[in-house]
Amino acid sequence: MSEKILSGALKCIDNEFASPKMSDGFSSRELDPVRKFHSQLPGYSRTPLHALDGLAKQIGVGKILLKDEDYRFDLNAFKVLGGSFAIAKLLGKKYGLADSDLTLENIKKHIDQPMTFTSATDGNHGRGIAWAAEKLGQKAVIYMPVGTAAERIKNIENLGAEVIVTDCNYDDTVRIAYDTSCNNGWEFIQDTAWEGYTDIPLWIMQGYATIVSESIEQFDEAGLVPTHIILQAGVGSMAGGVLGAFANHYGPGTLTSLIVEPEKADCIYRSGKAGDVVYVSGELDTIMAGLACGEPCTIGWDILKNNATGFFSCDDSLAATGMRILANPVPGDSKVVSGESGAIGIGALYALANHPDGQTVMKHFGLDSNSVVFVLSTEGNTDPVNYQKVVWGGSHSASF
Ligand SMILES: Cc1ncc(COP(=O)(O)O)c(C=O)c1O
């Protein structure tokens, strides 16, 4: 399929460069310690997997299984899984601990000098780093891009971290955080990779495997096997990590995987079209703040290039529509509180089912009454002001 444009909603392409394979760092040996580590953190429990049967019927697929990361610890988003595991691996390496010995208490016992962890964030990753630093009794300094919502800043400060808001976009904020960290001898824990900076982002991506481990358990309990997975991308670390972990379990190329992004920051979509990394620069002005990233994570991109089936670039109105659908469920379905970056997968499905040209895309990707579609709501209500504008005020309504 050449690029297909559903006007006012989304555009999509096939991944013509796909060559499904297992990904380095995503074998069972490497992933098994991840959930074990998270399980011993205070407040750990599995996040729910909702079967949205009423919505599935309306969309025209067999099942929609939505993993609800609003319930991840008390942090309203999945991101802490990556940052906490990377910090554990880093300190484990520093103090000579085996993966099997990575527990919070054990790591804490070994820390022999004060440490500062730093990172750049649109909100959720930095909140996870601040949370992990606080649990370890250490300091965090978190950099955030211009225009960050006040609530997201407050949530990080409430964990005892120092927040510095820059006057530039996410990708430039990452560079500022990196430079400052190097100059001060801090531990830089960033959820994106580039040439020469790959260990920590790989551990972060491995950290997301807990989502996959829990989901597989929940699929098995329900007697279901997914046929499709829809994952949203900012830099593509999460989508790469989750896809890498699913491929390890179900086999490469077994699931149809669709990667969704905001049109204003669609670096993975453009990379998918070109078959190589493409940057998007400028303001990255989208309501999907967690996905407002213009420079792909190199190691995440490698996994997506090999294993993703298709790429979608979506209008902001689809994220808003997804939020409203999940907040006002079809009778019988669970209500899900999902923020802008969390709800885009459902918004994209809605567009495919309801746009006049959507059915051809559904057919092309094999979305039909036999499909079991996994969707990840990556965050809850992390920006209450905008959440209310969207869900109550009806802002960003769909135009098709
Ligand atoms: C809520 C939410 N969803 C999805 C993502 C995308 O993750 P990644 O940047 O690894 O692609 C983010 C990133 O911060 C996020 O905060």
Coordinates of C-alpha atoms and ligand atoms in Angstrom, one line a residue:
M1 CA 0.0 0.0 0.0
S2 CA 1.4 3.4 -0.9
E3 CA 0.8 6.2 1.6
K4 CA -2.9 6.4 2.4
I5 CA -4.3 9.7 3.6
L6 CA -7.6 9.8 5.6
S7 CA -8.1 13.6 5.4
G8 CA -8.5 15.3 8.7
A9 CA -7.6 12.2 10.6
L10 CA -4.4 10.3 9.8
K11 CA -2.0 9.1 7.1
C12 CA -0.4 5.6 7.1
I13 CA 2.1 3.6 5.3
D14 CA 3.4 0.0 5.2
N15 CA 6.8 -0.7 6.6
E16 CA 8.5 -1.7 3.4
F17 CA 11.8 -2.1 5.2
A18 CA 10.5 -4.7 7.6
S19 CA 12.6 -7.8 8.2
P20 CA 11.2 -9.4 11.4
K21 CA 13.9 -10.7 13.7
M22 CA 14.7 -11.1 17.4
S23 CA 16.3 -8.0 18.9
D24 CA 19.6 -7.8 20.8
G25 CA 18.9 -7.4 24.5
F26 CA 15.4 -8.9 24.3
S27 CA 15.9 -12.6 25.0
S28 CA 14.2 -14.3 27.9
R29 CA 17.5 -14.4 29.8
E30 CA 17.7 -10.6 29.6
L31 CA 14.0 -9.9 30.2
D32 CA 13.3 -12.4 33.1
P33 CA 15.0 -10.2 35.8
V34 CA 12.9 -7.2 34.8
R35 CA 9.5 -8.1 36.3
K36 CA 11.3 -9.7 39.2
F37 CA 12.9 -6.3 40.0
H38 CA 9.7 -4.3 39.6
S39 CA 7.7 -6.8 41.7
Q40 CA 9.7 -6.0 44.8
L41 CA 9.3 -2.2 44.5
P42 CA 6.9 -0.7 47.1
G43 CA 3.3 -0.5 45.8
Y44 CA 3.8 -2.9 42.8
S45 CA 0.8 -4.5 41.3
R46 CA -0.2 -5.6 37.8
T47 CA -2.0 -2.9 35.9
P48 CA -5.5 -3.9 34.6
L49 CA -6.1 -5.3 31.1
H50 CA -9.6 -4.2 30.1
A51 CA -11.6 -6.2 27.5
L52 CA -13.6 -3.4 25.8
D53 CA -16.1 -5.7 24.1
G54 CA -18.7 -3.1 23.4
L55 CA -16.2 -0.8 21.7
A56 CA -14.7 -3.7 19.8
K57 CA -18.1 -4.5 18.3
Q58 CA -18.6 -0.8 17.3
I59 CA -15.2 -0.7 15.7
G60 CA -15.7 -4.0 13.9
V61 CA -12.9 -6.1 15.5
G62 CA -13.2 -9.2 17.6
K63 CA -11.6 -7.9 20.8
I64 CA -10.0 -4.8 22.1
L65 CA -7.7 -5.5 25.1
L66 CA -6.5 -2.2 26.7
K67 CA -3.7 -2.2 29.2
D68 CA -4.3 0.6 31.6
E69 CA -1.1 2.2 32.8
D70 CA -2.9 4.9 34.8
Y71 CA -2.6 2.3 37.6
R72 CA 1.2 2.0 37.4
F73 CA 2.3 2.5 41.0
D74 CA 0.9 5.9 42.0
L75 CA 2.4 7.6 39.0
N76 CA -0.4 7.5 36.4
A77 CA 2.0 6.3 33.6
F78 CA 4.2 3.4 32.5
K79 CA 7.4 5.3 32.3
V80 CA 8.8 4.5 35.8
L81 CA 9.3 0.9 34.7
G82 CA 12.1 1.9 32.4
G83 CA 13.9 4.5 34.6
S84 CA 13.8 2.4 37.7
F85 CA 15.2 -0.6 36.0
A86 CA 17.9 1.4 34.3
I87 CA 19.0 2.9 37.6
A88 CA 19.0 -0.6 39.2
K89 CA 21.2 -2.0 36.4
L90 CA 23.5 1.0 36.5
L91 CA 24.1 0.7 40.2
G92 CA 24.2 -3.1 40.0
K93 CA 27.1 -2.7 37.6
K94 CA 28.8 -0.1 39.7
Y95 CA 28.6 -2.3 42.9
G96 CA 29.1 -5.7 41.2
L97 CA 25.6 -7.0 41.9
A98 CA 24.1 -9.8 39.8
D99 CA 20.7 -9.2 38.2
S100 CA 19.2 -11.7 40.7
D101 CA 20.4 -9.4 43.5
L102 CA 18.8 -6.2 42.2
T103 CA 16.4 -5.2 44.9
L104 CA 15.8 -1.7 46.2
E105 CA 17.1 -2.6 49.7
N106 CA 20.2 -4.3 48.4
I107 CA 21.1 -1.4 46.1
K108 CA 20.4 1.1 48.8
K109 CA 22.8 -0.8 51.2
H110 CA 25.6 -0.4 48.7
I111 CA 25.3 3.3 47.9
D112 CA 28.4 4.8 49.6
Q113 CA 28.2 8.4 48.4
P114 CA 25.4 10.9 47.5
M115 CA 24.3 10.8 43.9
T116 CA 22.3 13.0 41.6
F117 CA 20.2 11.4 38.8
T118 CA 19.2 13.7 35.9
S119 CA 17.1 13.5 32.8
A120 CA 15.0 15.5 30.3
T121 CA 11.3 14.7 30.2
D122 CA 7.9 15.8 28.8
G123 CA 6.7 14.7 32.3
N124 CA 6.3 10.9 32.8
H125 CA 9.9 9.7 32.5
G126 CA 11.2 12.5 34.8
R127 CA 8.5 11.6 37.3
G128 CA 9.7 8.0 37.3
I129 CA 13.3 9.1 37.7
A130 CA 12.4 11.4 40.6
W131 CA 10.3 8.6 42.2
A132 CA 13.2 6.1 41.9
A133 CA 15.8 8.6 43.2
E134 CA 13.5 9.4 46.2
K135 CA 13.1 5.6 47.0
L136 CA 16.9 5.4 47.0
G137 CA 17.3 8.5 49.2
Q138 CA 19.2 10.3 46.4
K139 CA 18.7 13.6 44.5
A140 CA 17.2 14.2 41.1
V141 CA 17.4 17.2 38.8
I142 CA 14.9 17.0 35.9
Y143 CA 14.9 19.2 32.8
M144 CA 11.6 20.0 31.1
P145 CA 10.8 21.7 27.7
V146 CA 9.2 25.1 27.4
G147 CA 5.4 25.0 27.7
T148 CA 5.3 22.1 30.1
A149 CA 2.0 21.9 32.0
A150 CA 2.2 23.2 35.6
E151 CA 0.7 19.9 37.0
R152 CA 3.5 17.9 35.5
I153 CA 6.1 20.1 37.1
K154 CA 4.4 19.9 40.4
N155 CA 4.2 16.1 40.3
I156 CA 7.9 15.9 39.9
E157 CA 8.7 18.6 42.5
N158 CA 6.4 16.7 45.0
L159 CA 8.9 13.8 44.8
G160 CA 11.7 16.1 46.1
A161 CA 13.3 16.7 42.7
E162 CA 14.6 20.0 41.4
V163 CA 12.9 20.9 38.1
I164 CA 14.5 23.2 35.5
V165 CA 12.2 24.3 32.6
T166 CA 14.2 25.3 29.5
D167 CA 13.3 27.7 26.7
C168 CA 13.4 25.0 24.0
N169 CA 11.8 21.8 22.7
Y170 CA 12.2 18.3 24.1
D171 CA 15.1 17.3 21.9
D172 CA 17.2 20.4 22.7
T173 CA 16.3 20.0 26.4
V174 CA 17.8 16.5 26.3
R175 CA 21.1 18.0 25.0
I176 CA 21.0 20.6 27.8
A177 CA 20.4 17.9 30.5
Y178 CA 23.2 15.8 29.0
D179 CA 25.8 18.6 29.0
T180 CA 24.9 19.7 32.5
S181 CA 25.0 16.2 33.8
C182 CA 28.5 15.6 32.2
N183 CA 29.8 18.9 33.6
N184 CA 28.6 18.0 37.1
G185 CA 29.4 14.3 37.2
W186 CA 25.7 13.4 37.6
E187 CA 24.1 10.1 36.5
F188 CA 22.3 10.8 33.2
I189 CA 19.3 8.5 32.8
Q190 CA 17.7 9.3 29.4
D191 CA 15.0 7.3 27.7
T192 CA 16.5 7.8 24.2
A193 CA 19.7 6.5 22.6
W194 CA 22.2 8.0 20.1
E195 CA 25.6 6.9 18.9
G196 CA 27.7 6.4 22.0
Y197 CA 24.8 6.5 24.4
T198 CA 23.0 3.2 24.3
D199 CA 23.5 1.2 27.6
I200 CA 21.0 3.1 29.7
P201 CA 18.3 3.5 27.0
L202 CA 18.5 -0.3 26.4
W203 CA 18.0 -1.0 30.1
I204 CA 15.1 1.5 30.0
M205 CA 13.5 -0.3 27.0
Q206 CA 14.1 -3.7 28.7
G207 CA 12.3 -2.2 31.7
Y208 CA 9.1 -1.8 29.7
A209 CA 9.1 -5.6 29.3
T210 CA 7.1 -5.8 32.6
I211 CA 4.1 -4.5 30.6
V212 CA 4.6 -7.4 28.2
S213 CA 5.1 -10.0 30.9
E214 CA 1.9 -9.0 32.7
S215 CA -0.1 -8.7 29.5
I216 CA 0.9 -12.2 28.3
E217 CA -0.2 -13.6 31.7
Q218 CA -3.5 -11.7 31.3
F219 CA -4.0 -12.9 27.7
D220 CA -3.4 -16.5 28.9
E221 CA -5.8 -16.1 31.8
A222 CA -8.5 -14.9 29.3
G223 CA -7.6 -17.6 26.8
L224 CA -6.7 -15.1 24.1
V225 CA -3.8 -14.5 21.8
P226 CA -3.3 -11.0 20.3
T227 CA -3.3 -10.6 16.5
H228 CA -2.6 -6.9 16.4
I229 CA -0.8 -4.5 18.7
I230 CA -1.0 -0.7 18.5
L231 CA 1.8 1.3 20.2
Q232 CA 2.3 5.0 20.3
A233 CA 5.7 6.5 19.8
G234 CA 7.6 9.6 21.0
V235 CA 11.2 8.7 20.4
G236 CA 10.2 5.1 19.9
S237 CA 11.9 3.5 23.0
M238 CA 8.7 2.2 24.4
A239 CA 7.3 0.9 21.1
G240 CA 10.7 -0.7 20.3
G241 CA 11.0 -2.3 23.8
V242 CA 7.5 -3.6 23.9
L243 CA 7.6 -4.9 20.4
G244 CA 11.0 -6.5 21.1
A245 CA 9.6 -8.3 24.1
F246 CA 6.4 -9.4 22.3
A247 CA 8.6 -10.8 19.5
N248 CA 10.7 -12.7 22.0
H249 CA 7.5 -14.4 23.2
Y250 CA 5.3 -14.9 20.2
G251 CA 8.1 -15.0 17.6
P252 CA 9.2 -12.2 15.2
G253 CA 6.6 -11.2 12.6
T254 CA 3.7 -13.0 14.3
L255 CA 1.8 -10.0 15.4
T256 CA 0.6 -7.1 13.2
S257 CA 2.1 -4.1 14.8
L258 CA 1.0 -0.5 14.1
I259 CA 2.9 2.5 15.4
V260 CA 0.9 5.7 16.0
E261 CA 2.3 9.2 16.4
P262 CA 1.2 12.8 16.4
E263 CA 1.4 14.4 13.0
K264 CA 3.3 17.4 14.5
A265 CA 6.1 15.1 15.8
D266 CA 6.1 12.1 13.5
C267 CA 9.8 11.3 13.3
I268 CA 9.2 7.5 13.4
Y269 CA 6.6 7.8 10.6
R270 CA 9.0 9.7 8.5
S271 CA 11.8 7.3 9.3
G272 CA 9.5 4.5 8.4
K273 CA 8.8 6.1 5.0
A274 CA 12.5 6.7 4.3
G275 CA 13.8 3.5 5.8
D276 CA 16.3 5.4 7.9
V277 CA 16.3 7.9 10.8
V278 CA 14.6 11.2 10.0
Y279 CA 14.4 14.1 12.4
V280 CA 11.5 16.5 12.9
S281 CA 12.4 19.9 14.4
G282 CA 10.6 23.0 15.5
E283 CA 8.0 23.4 18.1
L284 CA 6.5 19.9 17.9
D285 CA 3.2 21.5 18.8
T286 CA 0.9 18.7 19.7
I287 CA -1.5 18.0 22.6
M288 CA 0.2 14.6 22.9
A289 CA 3.0 16.0 25.1
G290 CA 4.6 12.6 25.8
L291 CA 4.9 12.0 22.1
A292 CA 6.3 15.4 21.2
C293 CA 9.7 14.2 20.3
G294 CA 11.5 14.8 16.9
E295 CA 14.5 12.6 17.1
P296 CA 14.1 8.8 17.1
C297 CA 15.8 6.7 19.7
T298 CA 18.4 4.8 17.5
I299 CA 18.1 1.4 19.2
G300 CA 14.3 1.7 19.4
W301 CA 14.2 2.6 15.7
D302 CA 16.3 -0.5 14.8
I303 CA 13.6 -2.7 16.3
L304 CA 10.7 -0.8 14.8
K305 CA 12.4 -0.8 11.3
N306 CA 12.8 -4.6 11.5
N307 CA 9.5 -5.5 13.2
A308 CA 6.8 -2.9 12.8
T309 CA 4.1 -3.6 10.2
G310 CA 2.8 -0.1 9.6
F311 CA 3.2 3.5 10.7
F312 CA 0.5 6.1 11.4
S313 CA 0.8 9.9 11.6
C314 CA -2.3 11.2 13.5
D315 CA -4.1 14.5 13.9
D316 CA -4.4 15.7 17.5
S317 CA -8.2 15.4 17.3
L318 CA -7.8 11.6 17.3
A319 CA -6.1 11.7 20.7
A320 CA -8.9 13.9 22.0
T321 CA -11.5 11.5 20.5
G322 CA -9.8 8.6 22.1
M323 CA -9.8 10.3 25.5
R324 CA -13.5 11.0 25.2
I325 CA -14.4 7.5 24.1
L326 CA -12.5 6.0 27.0
A327 CA -14.0 8.4 29.5
N328 CA -17.6 7.7 28.2
P329 CA -17.6 3.9 27.5
V330 CA -20.0 1.8 25.6
P331 CA -22.4 0.3 28.3
G332 CA -20.7 -2.8 29.8
D333 CA -17.1 -1.6 29.1
S334 CA -14.9 -0.2 31.8
K335 CA -14.3 3.5 32.0
V336 CA -10.6 4.3 31.4
V337 CA -9.0 7.6 32.3
S338 CA -6.5 8.1 29.5
G339 CA -4.5 11.2 28.8
E340 CA -3.5 12.6 25.4
S341 CA -0.6 10.3 24.7
G342 CA -2.4 7.3 26.2
A343 CA -5.6 7.5 24.1
I344 CA -4.2 7.9 20.6
G345 CA -4.4 4.2 19.8
I346 CA -8.1 4.1 20.5
G347 CA -8.5 7.4 18.5
A348 CA -6.7 5.9 15.5
L349 CA -9.0 2.8 15.6
Y350 CA -12.0 5.1 15.8
A351 CA -10.8 6.9 12.7
L352 CA -10.3 3.7 10.8
A353 CA -13.8 2.5 11.6
N354 CA -15.6 5.8 11.0
H355 CA -13.7 7.7 8.3
P356 CA -15.2 7.3 4.9
D357 CA -11.9 5.9 3.6
G358 CA -11.0 3.9 6.8
Q359 CA -12.3 0.5 5.8
T360 CA -9.7 0.0 3.1
V361 CA -7.0 0.6 5.7
M362 CA -8.7 -1.8 8.2
K363 CA -8.8 -4.4 5.4
H364 CA -5.3 -3.8 4.4
F365 CA -4.0 -4.4 7.9
G366 CA -6.3 -7.4 8.5
L367 CA -8.4 -5.6 11.2
D368 CA -11.7 -7.6 11.2
S369 CA -14.0 -9.5 13.4
N370 CA -11.3 -12.1 14.1
S371 CA -8.8 -9.6 15.3
V372 CA -7.7 -9.4 18.9
V373 CA -6.2 -5.9 19.2
F374 CA -3.9 -5.0 22.1
V375 CA -3.8 -1.2 22.9
L376 CA -1.7 0.4 25.5
S377 CA -3.1 3.4 27.4
T378 CA 0.2 4.7 28.6
E379 CA -1.0 7.4 30.9
G380 CA -4.0 8.6 32.9
N381 CA -4.9 12.2 33.6
T382 CA -1.4 13.7 33.8
D383 CA -2.5 17.3 32.8
P384 CA -5.9 17.9 34.4
V385 CA -6.4 21.3 32.8
N386 CA -6.2 20.0 29.3
Y387 CA -8.0 16.7 30.2
Q388 CA -11.0 18.7 31.3
K389 CA -10.8 21.0 28.2
V390 CA -10.9 17.8 26.0
V391 CA -13.3 15.6 27.9
W392 CA -15.7 18.2 29.2
G393 CA -15.1 21.1 26.8
G394 CA -14.9 19.0 23.7
S395 CA -11.8 20.7 22.4
H396 CA -10.1 19.2 19.3
S397 CA -13.2 17.6 17.8
A398 CA -12.8 15.2 14.9
S399 CA -13.5 16.8 11.5
F400 CA -14.6 13.8 9.4
Ligands
LIG1 C1 2.4 8.7 28.2 C2 3.4 8.4 27.2 N1 3.1 7.6 26.2 C3 4.0 7.2 25.3 C4 5.3 7.8 25.4 C5 6.3 7.4 24.3 O1 7.4 6.8 24.7 P1 8.7 6.9 23.8 O2 9.2 8.3 23.9 O3 9.6 5.9 24.4 O4 8.4 6.6 22.4 C6 5.7 8.7 26.4 C7 7.0 9.2 26.5 O5 7.3 10.0 27.3 C8 4.7 9.0 27.3 O6 4.9 9.8 28.3

